[in-house]
Amino acid sequence: ATDSLYYDMRNKMVYIYSEGDVTYDNMNLKADFMNINLDSKNIYAYGKADTLQDGTIELVTSTFTQGESTMNMDTITYNIESQRAKVKGIRTQQGDGWLIGHNVKKMEDNSINIADGMYTTCDQTDHPHFYYYMSKAKVIPGDKGKVVMGGGHIVIEDVDIPFLGLPEGFFPLSMGPKSG
């Protein structure tokens, strides 16, 4: 931590303030604030909102890395033993595009369940110009990774286009040229 690290031994808690960085096995978590419960092995972390000189507000996100996958998010509650996490406001690059989700669960096999999510190839993940809205999705990582999604539709410049939608579908996450 760049600011302070506080051990509360009576309650078995650790508090990390300002640019915390925790590494455990193949997991790394970076966030502005973290609290670690040493009994339950839960880490709760979040970023911060930073006001720039021109008056705009920039959200500094938390970054979670495990193995090859990296996720940027607003908040995370991660259990070190079970390797499960509940995440709010995730943005992660998968294949050629970005997956963005509001309510996300990371499972111990590194699959990700997303509720109220979107997939886009637009590089402005804070407010994409176009995206495919997904009511629910499951991201299965790996060499032959894929995203399996529930009902959804296309949104262009914040205009829902419900007749350009699918009841369900999937797409591969591999990078580069594809056939079929």
PDB file of C-alpha atoms in Angstrom:
ATOM      1  CA  ALA A   1       0.000   0.000   0.000  1.00  0.00           C
ATOM      2  CA  THR A   2       1.210   3.529  -0.672  1.00  0.00           C
ATOM      3  CA  ASP A   3      -0.783   5.128   2.164  1.00  0.00           C
ATOM      4  CA  SER A   4      -1.247   2.706   5.045  1.00  0.00           C
ATOM      5  CA  LEU A   5      -1.713  -0.885   6.078  1.00  0.00           C
ATOM      6  CA  TYR A   6      -3.678  -1.471   9.280  1.00  0.00           C
ATOM      7  CA  TYR A   7      -3.856  -4.809  11.133  1.00  0.00           C
ATOM      8  CA  ASP A   8      -6.812  -5.257  13.471  1.00  0.00           C
ATOM      9  CA  MET A   9      -5.688  -8.425  15.258  1.00  0.00           C
ATOM     10  CA  ARG A  10      -8.637  -8.436  17.667  1.00  0.00           C
ATOM     11  CA  ASN A  11     -11.134  -8.771  14.778  1.00  0.00           C
ATOM     12  CA  LYS A  12      -8.668 -10.579  12.478  1.00  0.00           C
ATOM     13  CA  MET A  13      -8.950  -7.944   9.731  1.00  0.00           C
ATOM     14  CA  VAL A  14      -6.395  -6.222   7.507  1.00  0.00           C
ATOM     15  CA  TYR A  15      -7.134  -2.842   5.889  1.00  0.00           C
ATOM     16  CA  ILE A  16      -5.108  -1.563   2.932  1.00  0.00           C
ATOM     17  CA  TYR A  17      -5.431   2.055   1.805  1.00  0.00           C
ATOM     18  CA  SER A  18      -4.313   3.637  -1.497  1.00  0.00           C
ATOM     19  CA  GLU A  19      -2.916   1.480  -4.298  1.00  0.00           C
ATOM     20  CA  GLY A  20      -3.088  -1.839  -2.485  1.00  0.00           C
ATOM     21  CA  ASP A  21      -1.472  -4.820  -4.171  1.00  0.00           C
ATOM     22  CA  VAL A  22      -2.119  -8.372  -2.919  1.00  0.00           C
ATOM     23  CA  THR A  23      -0.649 -11.512  -4.509  1.00  0.00           C
ATOM     24  CA  TYR A  24      -1.577 -15.027  -3.439  1.00  0.00           C
ATOM     25  CA  ASP A  25      -0.556 -18.081  -5.482  1.00  0.00           C
ATOM     26  CA  ASN A  26      -1.489 -17.201  -9.119  1.00  0.00           C
ATOM     27  CA  MET A  27      -3.939 -14.411  -8.114  1.00  0.00           C
ATOM     28  CA  ASN A  28      -3.140 -10.699  -7.998  1.00  0.00           C
ATOM     29  CA  LEU A  29      -5.533  -7.957  -6.881  1.00  0.00           C
ATOM     30  CA  LYS A  30      -4.842  -4.231  -7.147  1.00  0.00           C
ATOM     31  CA  ALA A  31      -7.291  -1.715  -5.697  1.00  0.00           C
ATOM     32  CA  ASP A  32      -7.473   1.638  -3.955  1.00  0.00           C
ATOM     33  CA  PHE A  33      -9.030   0.107  -0.825  1.00  0.00           C
ATOM     34  CA  MET A  34      -9.080  -3.487   0.450  1.00  0.00           C
ATOM     35  CA  ASN A  35     -10.144  -5.210   3.606  1.00  0.00           C
ATOM     36  CA  ILE A  36      -9.147  -8.803   4.216  1.00  0.00           C
ATOM     37  CA  ASN A  37     -10.976 -10.989   6.713  1.00  0.00           C
ATOM     38  CA  LEU A  38      -8.392 -13.489   7.965  1.00  0.00           C
ATOM     39  CA  ASP A  39     -11.074 -15.848   9.376  1.00  0.00           C
ATOM     40  CA  SER A  40     -13.330 -16.172   6.327  1.00  0.00           C
ATOM     41  CA  LYS A  41     -10.477 -15.544   3.819  1.00  0.00           C
ATOM     42  CA  ASN A  42     -12.624 -12.925   2.026  1.00  0.00           C
ATOM     43  CA  ILE A  43     -11.087  -9.901   0.332  1.00  0.00           C
ATOM     44  CA  TYR A  44     -13.328  -6.925  -0.381  1.00  0.00           C
ATOM     45  CA  ALA A  45     -11.799  -4.321  -2.711  1.00  0.00           C
ATOM     46  CA  TYR A  46     -12.882  -1.282  -4.711  1.00  0.00           C
ATOM     47  CA  GLY A  47     -11.454   1.548  -6.779  1.00  0.00           C
ATOM     48  CA  LYS A  48     -12.050   5.247  -6.329  1.00  0.00           C
ATOM     49  CA  ALA A  49     -13.494   8.211  -8.156  1.00  0.00           C
ATOM     50  CA  ASP A  50     -10.870  10.834  -8.948  1.00  0.00           C
ATOM     51  CA  THR A  51     -11.685  14.428  -9.973  1.00  0.00           C
ATOM     52  CA  LEU A  52      -9.435  15.722 -12.739  1.00  0.00           C
ATOM     53  CA  GLN A  53      -8.295  19.332 -13.222  1.00  0.00           C
ATOM     54  CA  ASP A  54     -10.945  19.995 -15.892  1.00  0.00           C
ATOM     55  CA  GLY A  55     -13.714  18.981 -13.446  1.00  0.00           C
ATOM     56  CA  THR A  56     -14.464  15.578 -14.983  1.00  0.00           C
ATOM     57  CA  ILE A  57     -14.614  12.522 -12.773  1.00  0.00           C
ATOM     58  CA  GLU A  58     -12.501   9.509 -13.639  1.00  0.00           C
ATOM     59  CA  LEU A  59     -13.172   6.150 -11.996  1.00  0.00           C
ATOM     60  CA  VAL A  60      -9.977   4.325 -11.071  1.00  0.00           C
ATOM     61  CA  THR A  61     -10.900   0.644 -11.190  1.00  0.00           C
ATOM     62  CA  SER A  62      -9.630  -2.406  -9.371  1.00  0.00           C
ATOM     63  CA  THR A  63      -7.694  -5.012 -11.359  1.00  0.00           C
ATOM     64  CA  PHE A  64      -7.936  -8.743 -10.723  1.00  0.00           C
ATOM     65  CA  THR A  65      -5.547 -11.138 -12.463  1.00  0.00           C
ATOM     66  CA  GLN A  66      -5.619 -14.905 -12.166  1.00  0.00           C
ATOM     67  CA  GLY A  67      -3.484 -16.954 -14.521  1.00  0.00           C
ATOM     68  CA  GLU A  68      -3.875 -15.497 -18.014  1.00  0.00           C
ATOM     69  CA  SER A  69      -7.146 -13.618 -17.429  1.00  0.00           C
ATOM     70  CA  THR A  70      -7.348 -10.001 -16.280  1.00  0.00           C
ATOM     71  CA  MET A  71     -10.517  -8.189 -15.224  1.00  0.00           C
ATOM     72  CA  ASN A  72     -11.105  -4.520 -14.416  1.00  0.00           C
ATOM     73  CA  MET A  73     -13.992  -3.861 -12.052  1.00  0.00           C
ATOM     74  CA  ASP A  74     -15.564  -1.393  -9.648  1.00  0.00           C
ATOM     75  CA  THR A  75     -15.842  -3.713  -6.625  1.00  0.00           C
ATOM     76  CA  ILE A  76     -14.972  -7.335  -5.869  1.00  0.00           C
ATOM     77  CA  THR A  77     -15.507  -9.750  -2.999  1.00  0.00           C
ATOM     78  CA  TYR A  78     -13.121 -12.677  -3.482  1.00  0.00           C
ATOM     79  CA  ASN A  79     -12.693 -15.789  -1.363  1.00  0.00           C
ATOM     80  CA  ILE A  80      -9.094 -17.032  -1.386  1.00  0.00           C
ATOM     81  CA  GLU A  81      -9.974 -20.648  -0.503  1.00  0.00           C
ATOM     82  CA  SER A  82     -12.936 -21.255  -2.847  1.00  0.00           C
ATOM     83  CA  GLN A  83     -11.589 -18.902  -5.584  1.00  0.00           C
ATOM     84  CA  ARG A  84     -15.119 -17.575  -6.104  1.00  0.00           C
ATOM     85  CA  ALA A  85     -15.895 -13.899  -6.465  1.00  0.00           C
ATOM     86  CA  LYS A  86     -18.838 -11.511  -6.679  1.00  0.00           C
ATOM     87  CA  VAL A  87     -18.033  -8.567  -8.894  1.00  0.00           C
ATOM     88  CA  LYS A  88     -19.788  -5.289  -9.698  1.00  0.00           C
ATOM     89  CA  GLY A  89     -19.012  -3.302 -12.834  1.00  0.00           C
ATOM     90  CA  ILE A  90     -16.654  -5.629 -14.727  1.00  0.00           C
ATOM     91  CA  ARG A  91     -14.820  -4.801 -17.949  1.00  0.00           C
ATOM     92  CA  THR A  92     -12.663  -7.532 -19.438  1.00  0.00           C
ATOM     93  CA  GLN A  93     -11.244  -8.153 -22.883  1.00  0.00           C
ATOM     94  CA  GLN A  94     -12.217 -11.546 -24.246  1.00  0.00           C
ATOM     95  CA  GLY A  95     -11.004 -12.434 -27.721  1.00  0.00           C
ATOM     96  CA  ASP A  96     -11.541  -9.574 -30.165  1.00  0.00           C
ATOM     97  CA  GLY A  97     -14.094  -7.725 -28.002  1.00  0.00           C
ATOM     98  CA  TRP A  98     -14.991  -6.546 -24.523  1.00  0.00           C
ATOM     99  CA  LEU A  99     -17.399  -8.076 -22.035  1.00  0.00           C
ATOM    100  CA  ILE A 100     -19.035  -5.617 -19.661  1.00  0.00           C
ATOM    101  CA  GLY A 101     -21.259  -6.721 -16.801  1.00  0.00           C
ATOM    102  CA  HIS A 102     -23.020  -5.150 -13.855  1.00  0.00           C
ATOM    103  CA  ASN A 103     -23.557  -8.247 -11.681  1.00  0.00           C
ATOM    104  CA  VAL A 104     -20.977 -10.968 -12.137  1.00  0.00           C
ATOM    105  CA  LYS A 105     -19.969 -14.175 -10.378  1.00  0.00           C
ATOM    106  CA  LYS A 106     -16.557 -15.737 -10.958  1.00  0.00           C
ATOM    107  CA  MET A 107     -16.526 -19.466 -10.292  1.00  0.00           C
ATOM    108  CA  GLU A 108     -13.601 -21.613  -9.106  1.00  0.00           C
ATOM    109  CA  ASP A 109     -13.051 -22.999 -12.643  1.00  0.00           C
ATOM    110  CA  ASN A 110     -12.517 -19.371 -13.848  1.00  0.00           C
ATOM    111  CA  SER A 111     -15.835 -19.343 -15.719  1.00  0.00           C
ATOM    112  CA  ILE A 112     -17.777 -16.103 -15.348  1.00  0.00           C
ATOM    113  CA  ASN A 113     -21.571 -15.732 -15.011  1.00  0.00           C
ATOM    114  CA  ILE A 114     -22.849 -12.310 -16.100  1.00  0.00           C
ATOM    115  CA  ALA A 115     -26.281 -10.761 -15.492  1.00  0.00           C
ATOM    116  CA  ASP A 116     -27.236  -7.603 -17.408  1.00  0.00           C
ATOM    117  CA  GLY A 117     -24.138  -7.600 -19.558  1.00  0.00           C
ATOM    118  CA  MET A 118     -22.976  -6.411 -22.916  1.00  0.00           C
ATOM    119  CA  TYR A 119     -20.486  -7.462 -25.565  1.00  0.00           C
ATOM    120  CA  THR A 120     -18.824  -4.858 -27.765  1.00  0.00           C
ATOM    121  CA  THR A 121     -15.828  -4.349 -30.010  1.00  0.00           C
ATOM    122  CA  CYS A 122     -15.911  -0.600 -29.233  1.00  0.00           C
ATOM    123  CA  ASP A 123     -12.831   0.375 -27.210  1.00  0.00           C
ATOM    124  CA  GLN A 124     -14.752   2.890 -25.042  1.00  0.00           C
ATOM    125  CA  THR A 125     -15.891   0.460 -22.366  1.00  0.00           C
ATOM    126  CA  ASP A 126     -17.250   3.146 -20.000  1.00  0.00           C
ATOM    127  CA  HIS A 127     -19.942   4.100 -22.522  1.00  0.00           C
ATOM    128  CA  PRO A 128     -19.711   2.046 -25.762  1.00  0.00           C
ATOM    129  CA  HIS A 129     -21.224   3.463 -28.960  1.00  0.00           C
ATOM    130  CA  PHE A 130     -22.689   0.065 -29.866  1.00  0.00           C
ATOM    131  CA  TYR A 131     -23.044  -3.257 -28.099  1.00  0.00           C
ATOM    132  CA  TYR A 132     -25.021  -6.448 -27.886  1.00  0.00           C
ATOM    133  CA  TYR A 133     -27.077  -6.470 -24.659  1.00  0.00           C
ATOM    134  CA  MET A 134     -27.209  -9.877 -22.947  1.00  0.00           C
ATOM    135  CA  SER A 135     -29.730 -10.641 -20.197  1.00  0.00           C
ATOM    136  CA  LYS A 136     -27.364 -13.359 -18.992  1.00  0.00           C
ATOM    137  CA  ALA A 137     -24.159 -14.966 -20.205  1.00  0.00           C
ATOM    138  CA  LYS A 138     -21.573 -17.537 -19.207  1.00  0.00           C
ATOM    139  CA  VAL A 139     -17.938 -17.070 -20.225  1.00  0.00           C
ATOM    140  CA  ILE A 140     -15.994 -20.322 -20.501  1.00  0.00           C
ATOM    141  CA  PRO A 141     -12.258 -19.520 -20.711  1.00  0.00           C
ATOM    142  CA  GLY A 142      -9.485 -21.576 -22.262  1.00  0.00           C
ATOM    143  CA  ASP A 143      -7.968 -22.341 -25.642  1.00  0.00           C
ATOM    144  CA  LYS A 144     -11.411 -23.057 -27.090  1.00  0.00           C
ATOM    145  CA  GLY A 145     -13.177 -20.518 -24.910  1.00  0.00           C
ATOM    146  CA  LYS A 146     -16.658 -19.306 -25.699  1.00  0.00           C
ATOM    147  CA  VAL A 147     -19.497 -17.153 -24.441  1.00  0.00           C
ATOM    148  CA  VAL A 148     -22.941 -18.736 -24.124  1.00  0.00           C
ATOM    149  CA  MET A 149     -25.665 -16.130 -23.748  1.00  0.00           C
ATOM    150  CA  GLY A 150     -29.353 -15.855 -23.031  1.00  0.00           C
ATOM    151  CA  GLY A 151     -31.736 -13.443 -24.732  1.00  0.00           C
ATOM    152  CA  GLY A 152     -30.440 -10.136 -25.998  1.00  0.00           C
ATOM    153  CA  HIS A 153     -30.557  -7.450 -28.643  1.00  0.00           C
ATOM    154  CA  ILE A 154     -28.425  -4.788 -30.333  1.00  0.00           C
ATOM    155  CA  VAL A 155     -28.057  -1.256 -28.925  1.00  0.00           C
ATOM    156  CA  ILE A 156     -26.620   1.542 -31.094  1.00  0.00           C
ATOM    157  CA  GLU A 157     -25.947   5.017 -29.611  1.00  0.00           C
ATOM    158  CA  ASP A 158     -28.170   4.185 -26.590  1.00  0.00           C
ATOM    159  CA  VAL A 159     -31.112   3.198 -28.819  1.00  0.00           C
ATOM    160  CA  ASP A 160     -32.461  -0.326 -28.201  1.00  0.00           C
ATOM    161  CA  ILE A 161     -33.172  -2.257 -31.389  1.00  0.00           C
ATOM    162  CA  PRO A 162     -35.150  -5.218 -30.008  1.00  0.00           C
ATOM    163  CA  PHE A 163     -36.062  -6.730 -33.388  1.00  0.00           C
ATOM    164  CA  LEU A 164     -32.322  -7.305 -34.045  1.00  0.00           C
ATOM    165  CA  GLY A 165     -31.933  -9.785 -31.243  1.00  0.00           C
ATOM    166  CA  LEU A 166     -31.522 -13.446 -30.475  1.00  0.00           C
ATOM    167  CA  PRO A 167     -33.266 -15.668 -27.905  1.00  0.00           C
ATOM    168  CA  GLU A 168     -29.889 -17.323 -27.204  1.00  0.00           C
ATOM    169  CA  GLY A 169     -26.513 -17.817 -28.825  1.00  0.00           C
ATOM    170  CA  PHE A 170     -22.789 -18.285 -28.418  1.00  0.00           C
ATOM    171  CA  PHE A 171     -19.591 -16.962 -29.914  1.00  0.00           C
ATOM    172  CA  PRO A 172     -15.963 -18.098 -29.721  1.00  0.00           C
ATOM    173  CA  LEU A 173     -13.315 -16.124 -27.836  1.00  0.00           C
ATOM    174  CA  SER A 174     -10.295 -17.102 -29.917  1.00  0.00           C
ATOM    175  CA  MET A 175      -8.377 -14.257 -31.527  1.00  0.00           C
ATOM    176  CA  GLY A 176      -7.493 -13.985 -35.212  1.00  0.00           C
ATOM    177  CA  PRO A 177      -9.228 -15.214 -38.369  1.00  0.00           C
ATOM    178  CA  LYS A 178     -12.173 -17.603 -38.136  1.00  0.00           C
ATOM    179  CA  SER A 179     -14.055 -19.736 -40.602  1.00  0.00           C
ATOM    180  CA  GLY A 180     -17.745 -20.537 -40.743  1.00  0.00           C
TER     181      GLY A 180
END
